[in-house]
Amino acid sequence: MEFKTTKEVEYDTKNARRILDVLNESIRGMTIHDIAEKLDLNRHTVTKICERMLIEKKINYDEKGPAKIYYSVGPNKFVGRVDQGKMDKIWIDTFKQPRYEGEEEFVRLNQTKHDHLIRASSKFKSVGAIAVKKSQLVNLIKILRDIARKEFGLSV
């Protein structure tokens, strides 16, 4: 039985960056097939990486008939971090330059957990993210404020 080295296991991170770069260059977006062909990767590998990046809100997609067209959500800016514990963090980013007409600016909240078993340079892995559109941000803040006051007795 052969063991993979750390560099061989990190292909997922490297390919995720390559996919993101290709999608950043594409004005109209790309299908899984197009991405796989351009990067000379297996379609299933591209699908799995794209599914993970969708959960992390790094990319988005539109359905055009039977095809899914994937595209980058655009450049982001890190604005803060909430440490929920030594190994549990919430990262807050803003996306103020939507890539496509009709898209709204948004805030992304991405939760990560530290995992000692990950064989990569970063031991933090995303466990999920949410994107809140600019038009709904005030509503979310009101709900969170009400929860803090009514459910937890905090003065906010």
mmCIF file of C-alpha atoms in Angstrom:
data_model
loop_
_atom_site.group_PDB
_atom_site.id
_atom_site.type_symbol
_atom_site.label_atom_id
_atom_site.label_comp_id
_atom_site.label_asym_id
_atom_site.label_seq_id
_atom_site.Cartn_x
_atom_site.Cartn_y
_atom_site.Cartn_z
ATOM 1 C CA MET A 1 0.000 0.000 0.000
ATOM 2 C CA GLU A 2 1.358 3.410 -1.004
ATOM 3 C CA PHE A 3 0.899 6.480 1.142
ATOM 4 C CA LYS A 4 0.346 9.841 -0.469
ATOM 5 C CA THR A 5 2.581 12.713 0.514
ATOM 6 C CA THR A 6 1.159 16.012 1.702
ATOM 7 C CA LYS A 7 1.863 17.604 -1.689
ATOM 8 C CA GLU A 8 -0.116 14.880 -3.486
ATOM 9 C CA VAL A 9 -3.071 15.296 -1.134
ATOM 10 C CA GLU A 10 -3.149 19.073 -1.641
ATOM 11 C CA TYR A 11 -4.180 18.635 -5.308
ATOM 12 C CA ASP A 12 -7.711 19.498 -4.253
ATOM 13 C CA THR A 13 -6.656 22.947 -3.018
ATOM 14 C CA LYS A 14 -4.487 23.584 -6.067
ATOM 15 C CA ASN A 15 -7.233 22.496 -8.455
ATOM 16 C CA ALA A 16 -9.787 24.594 -6.565
ATOM 17 C CA ARG A 17 -7.564 27.638 -7.137
ATOM 18 C CA ARG A 18 -7.169 26.713 -10.801
ATOM 19 C CA ILE A 19 -10.947 26.358 -11.201
ATOM 20 C CA LEU A 20 -11.527 29.702 -9.482
ATOM 21 C CA ASP A 21 -8.944 31.364 -11.760
ATOM 22 C CA VAL A 22 -10.622 29.931 -14.877
ATOM 23 C CA LEU A 23 -14.051 31.080 -13.679
ATOM 24 C CA ASN A 24 -12.679 34.554 -12.863
ATOM 25 C CA GLU A 25 -11.427 34.822 -16.457
ATOM 26 C CA SER A 26 -14.717 33.644 -17.952
ATOM 27 C CA ILE A 27 -17.235 36.412 -18.581
ATOM 28 C CA ARG A 28 -20.179 34.112 -19.337
ATOM 29 C CA GLY A 29 -19.452 31.256 -16.905
ATOM 30 C CA MET A 30 -18.621 27.639 -17.742
ATOM 31 C CA THR A 31 -20.083 24.157 -17.485
ATOM 32 C CA ILE A 32 -18.340 21.340 -15.605
ATOM 33 C CA HIS A 33 -17.404 19.841 -18.975
ATOM 34 C CA ASP A 34 -15.824 23.120 -20.156
ATOM 35 C CA ILE A 35 -13.836 23.540 -16.928
ATOM 36 C CA ALA A 36 -12.629 19.925 -17.000
ATOM 37 C CA GLU A 37 -11.596 20.210 -20.636
ATOM 38 C CA LYS A 38 -9.757 23.509 -20.173
ATOM 39 C CA LEU A 39 -7.829 22.329 -17.086
ATOM 40 C CA ASP A 40 -7.354 18.739 -18.283
ATOM 41 C CA LEU A 41 -9.106 17.332 -15.204
ATOM 42 C CA ASN A 42 -11.623 14.558 -14.695
ATOM 43 C CA ARG A 43 -15.257 15.785 -14.779
ATOM 44 C CA HIS A 44 -16.015 14.063 -11.470
ATOM 45 C CA THR A 45 -13.091 15.809 -9.773
ATOM 46 C CA VAL A 46 -14.295 19.181 -11.067
ATOM 47 C CA THR A 47 -17.857 18.397 -9.926
ATOM 48 C CA LYS A 48 -16.737 17.553 -6.374
ATOM 49 C CA ILE A 49 -14.560 20.653 -6.103
ATOM 50 C CA CYS A 50 -17.349 22.863 -7.475
ATOM 51 C CA GLU A 51 -19.839 21.368 -5.010
ATOM 52 C CA ARG A 52 -17.507 22.229 -2.135
ATOM 53 C CA MET A 53 -16.921 25.740 -3.482
ATOM 54 C CA LEU A 54 -20.705 26.227 -3.785
ATOM 55 C CA ILE A 55 -21.081 25.361 -0.086
ATOM 56 C CA GLU A 56 -18.316 27.856 0.727
ATOM 57 C CA LYS A 57 -20.057 30.487 -1.456
ATOM 58 C CA LYS A 58 -16.914 31.000 -3.542
ATOM 59 C CA ILE A 59 -18.797 30.313 -6.767
ATOM 60 C CA ASN A 60 -22.400 30.275 -7.901
ATOM 61 C CA TYR A 61 -24.343 28.750 -10.790
ATOM 62 C CA ASP A 62 -27.335 29.306 -13.027
ATOM 63 C CA GLU A 63 -29.341 26.562 -14.685
ATOM 64 C CA LYS A 64 -29.755 26.957 -18.433
ATOM 65 C CA GLY A 65 -31.929 24.056 -19.527
ATOM 66 C CA PRO A 66 -30.229 20.841 -18.422
ATOM 67 C CA ALA A 67 -26.839 22.557 -17.977
ATOM 68 C CA LYS A 68 -25.443 24.288 -14.910
ATOM 69 C CA ILE A 69 -23.311 27.319 -15.720
ATOM 70 C CA TYR A 70 -20.804 28.001 -12.929
ATOM 71 C CA TYR A 71 -19.293 31.431 -12.354
ATOM 72 C CA SER A 72 -17.151 33.247 -9.821
ATOM 73 C CA VAL A 73 -18.893 35.515 -7.316
ATOM 74 C CA GLY A 74 -16.178 38.145 -7.771
ATOM 75 C CA PRO A 75 -13.516 39.670 -5.544
ATOM 76 C CA ASN A 76 -14.068 39.750 -1.796
ATOM 77 C CA LYS A 77 -12.732 41.697 1.167
ATOM 78 C CA PHE A 78 -12.132 40.143 4.591
ATOM 79 C CA VAL A 79 -13.785 42.349 7.233
ATOM 80 C CA GLY A 80 -13.705 40.326 10.438
ATOM 81 C CA ARG A 81 -13.609 37.063 12.333
ATOM 82 C CA VAL A 82 -15.625 35.733 15.263
ATOM 83 C CA ASP A 83 -13.754 33.206 17.404
ATOM 84 C CA GLN A 84 -16.363 30.821 18.790
ATOM 85 C CA GLY A 85 -13.642 28.726 20.362
ATOM 86 C CA LYS A 86 -10.026 27.766 19.854
ATOM 87 C CA MET A 87 -10.867 25.579 16.873
ATOM 88 C CA ASP A 88 -14.139 27.117 15.619
ATOM 89 C CA LYS A 89 -14.222 30.411 13.701
ATOM 90 C CA ILE A 90 -16.633 32.439 11.578
ATOM 91 C CA TRP A 91 -15.023 34.497 8.815
ATOM 92 C CA ILE A 92 -16.862 37.543 7.451
ATOM 93 C CA ASP A 93 -16.235 38.802 3.907
ATOM 94 C CA THR A 94 -17.963 41.397 1.755
ATOM 95 C CA PHE A 95 -18.510 41.062 -1.983
ATOM 96 C CA LYS A 96 -19.057 44.547 -3.385
ATOM 97 C CA GLN A 97 -18.343 43.990 -7.066
ATOM 98 C CA PRO A 98 -20.913 41.565 -8.476
ATOM 99 C CA ARG A 99 -19.736 39.900 -11.672
ATOM 100 C CA TYR A 100 -23.042 40.014 -13.523
ATOM 101 C CA GLU A 101 -25.795 42.544 -14.099
ATOM 102 C CA GLY A 102 -28.673 42.178 -11.678
ATOM 103 C CA GLU A 103 -26.575 40.556 -8.950
ATOM 104 C CA GLU A 104 -26.537 42.226 -5.572
ATOM 105 C CA GLU A 105 -23.638 42.938 -3.249
ATOM 106 C CA PHE A 106 -23.559 40.548 -0.295
ATOM 107 C CA VAL A 107 -21.890 39.525 2.957
ATOM 108 C CA ARG A 108 -20.575 35.968 3.338
ATOM 109 C CA LEU A 109 -20.331 34.251 6.723
ATOM 110 C CA ASN A 110 -18.122 31.168 6.464
ATOM 111 C CA GLN A 111 -17.715 28.796 9.408
ATOM 112 C CA THR A 112 -14.500 26.810 9.666
ATOM 113 C CA LYS A 113 -13.333 24.169 12.096
ATOM 114 C CA HIS A 114 -9.785 23.081 12.839
ATOM 115 C CA ASP A 115 -9.090 19.496 11.839
ATOM 116 C CA HIS A 116 -5.782 17.889 12.817
ATOM 117 C CA LEU A 117 -6.359 15.076 10.313
ATOM 118 C CA ILE A 118 -6.305 17.308 7.241
ATOM 119 C CA ARG A 119 -3.111 16.667 5.293
ATOM 120 C CA ALA A 120 -2.763 20.143 3.840
ATOM 121 C CA SER A 121 -0.992 23.387 4.694
ATOM 122 C CA SER A 122 -4.178 24.838 6.223
ATOM 123 C CA LYS A 123 -5.769 22.742 8.951
ATOM 124 C CA PHE A 124 -9.034 24.733 8.843
ATOM 125 C CA LYS A 125 -11.865 23.326 6.756
ATOM 126 C CA SER A 126 -15.097 25.036 5.801
ATOM 127 C CA VAL A 127 -18.208 23.466 7.271
ATOM 128 C CA GLY A 128 -20.600 25.802 5.490
ATOM 129 C CA ALA A 129 -21.317 29.374 4.537
ATOM 130 C CA ILE A 130 -24.251 31.690 4.043
ATOM 131 C CA ALA A 131 -24.530 34.702 1.781
ATOM 132 C CA VAL A 132 -26.789 37.583 2.821
ATOM 133 C CA LYS A 133 -27.740 40.049 0.095
ATOM 134 C CA LYS A 134 -27.288 43.746 0.819
ATOM 135 C CA SER A 135 -31.052 44.325 0.588
ATOM 136 C CA GLN A 136 -31.681 41.726 3.343
ATOM 137 C CA LEU A 137 -28.823 42.653 5.682
ATOM 138 C CA VAL A 138 -30.928 45.025 7.829
ATOM 139 C CA ASN A 139 -33.605 42.319 8.244
ATOM 140 C CA LEU A 140 -30.992 39.781 9.395
ATOM 141 C CA ILE A 141 -29.501 42.268 11.866
ATOM 142 C CA LYS A 142 -32.979 42.988 13.317
ATOM 143 C CA ILE A 143 -33.684 39.272 13.723
ATOM 144 C CA LEU A 144 -30.314 38.647 15.390
ATOM 145 C CA ARG A 145 -30.816 41.654 17.697
ATOM 146 C CA ASP A 146 -34.278 40.364 18.697
ATOM 147 C CA ILE A 147 -32.876 36.877 19.348
ATOM 148 C CA ALA A 148 -30.081 38.333 21.492
ATOM 149 C CA ARG A 149 -32.567 40.374 23.554
ATOM 150 C CA LYS A 150 -35.526 38.001 23.863
ATOM 151 C CA GLU A 151 -33.922 34.563 23.847
ATOM 152 C CA PHE A 152 -30.618 35.256 25.597
ATOM 153 C CA GLY A 153 -31.345 38.381 27.645
ATOM 154 C CA LEU A 154 -28.453 40.327 26.158
ATOM 155 C CA SER A 155 -28.534 44.110 25.882
ATOM 156 C CA VAL A 156 -27.742 44.966 22.302
#
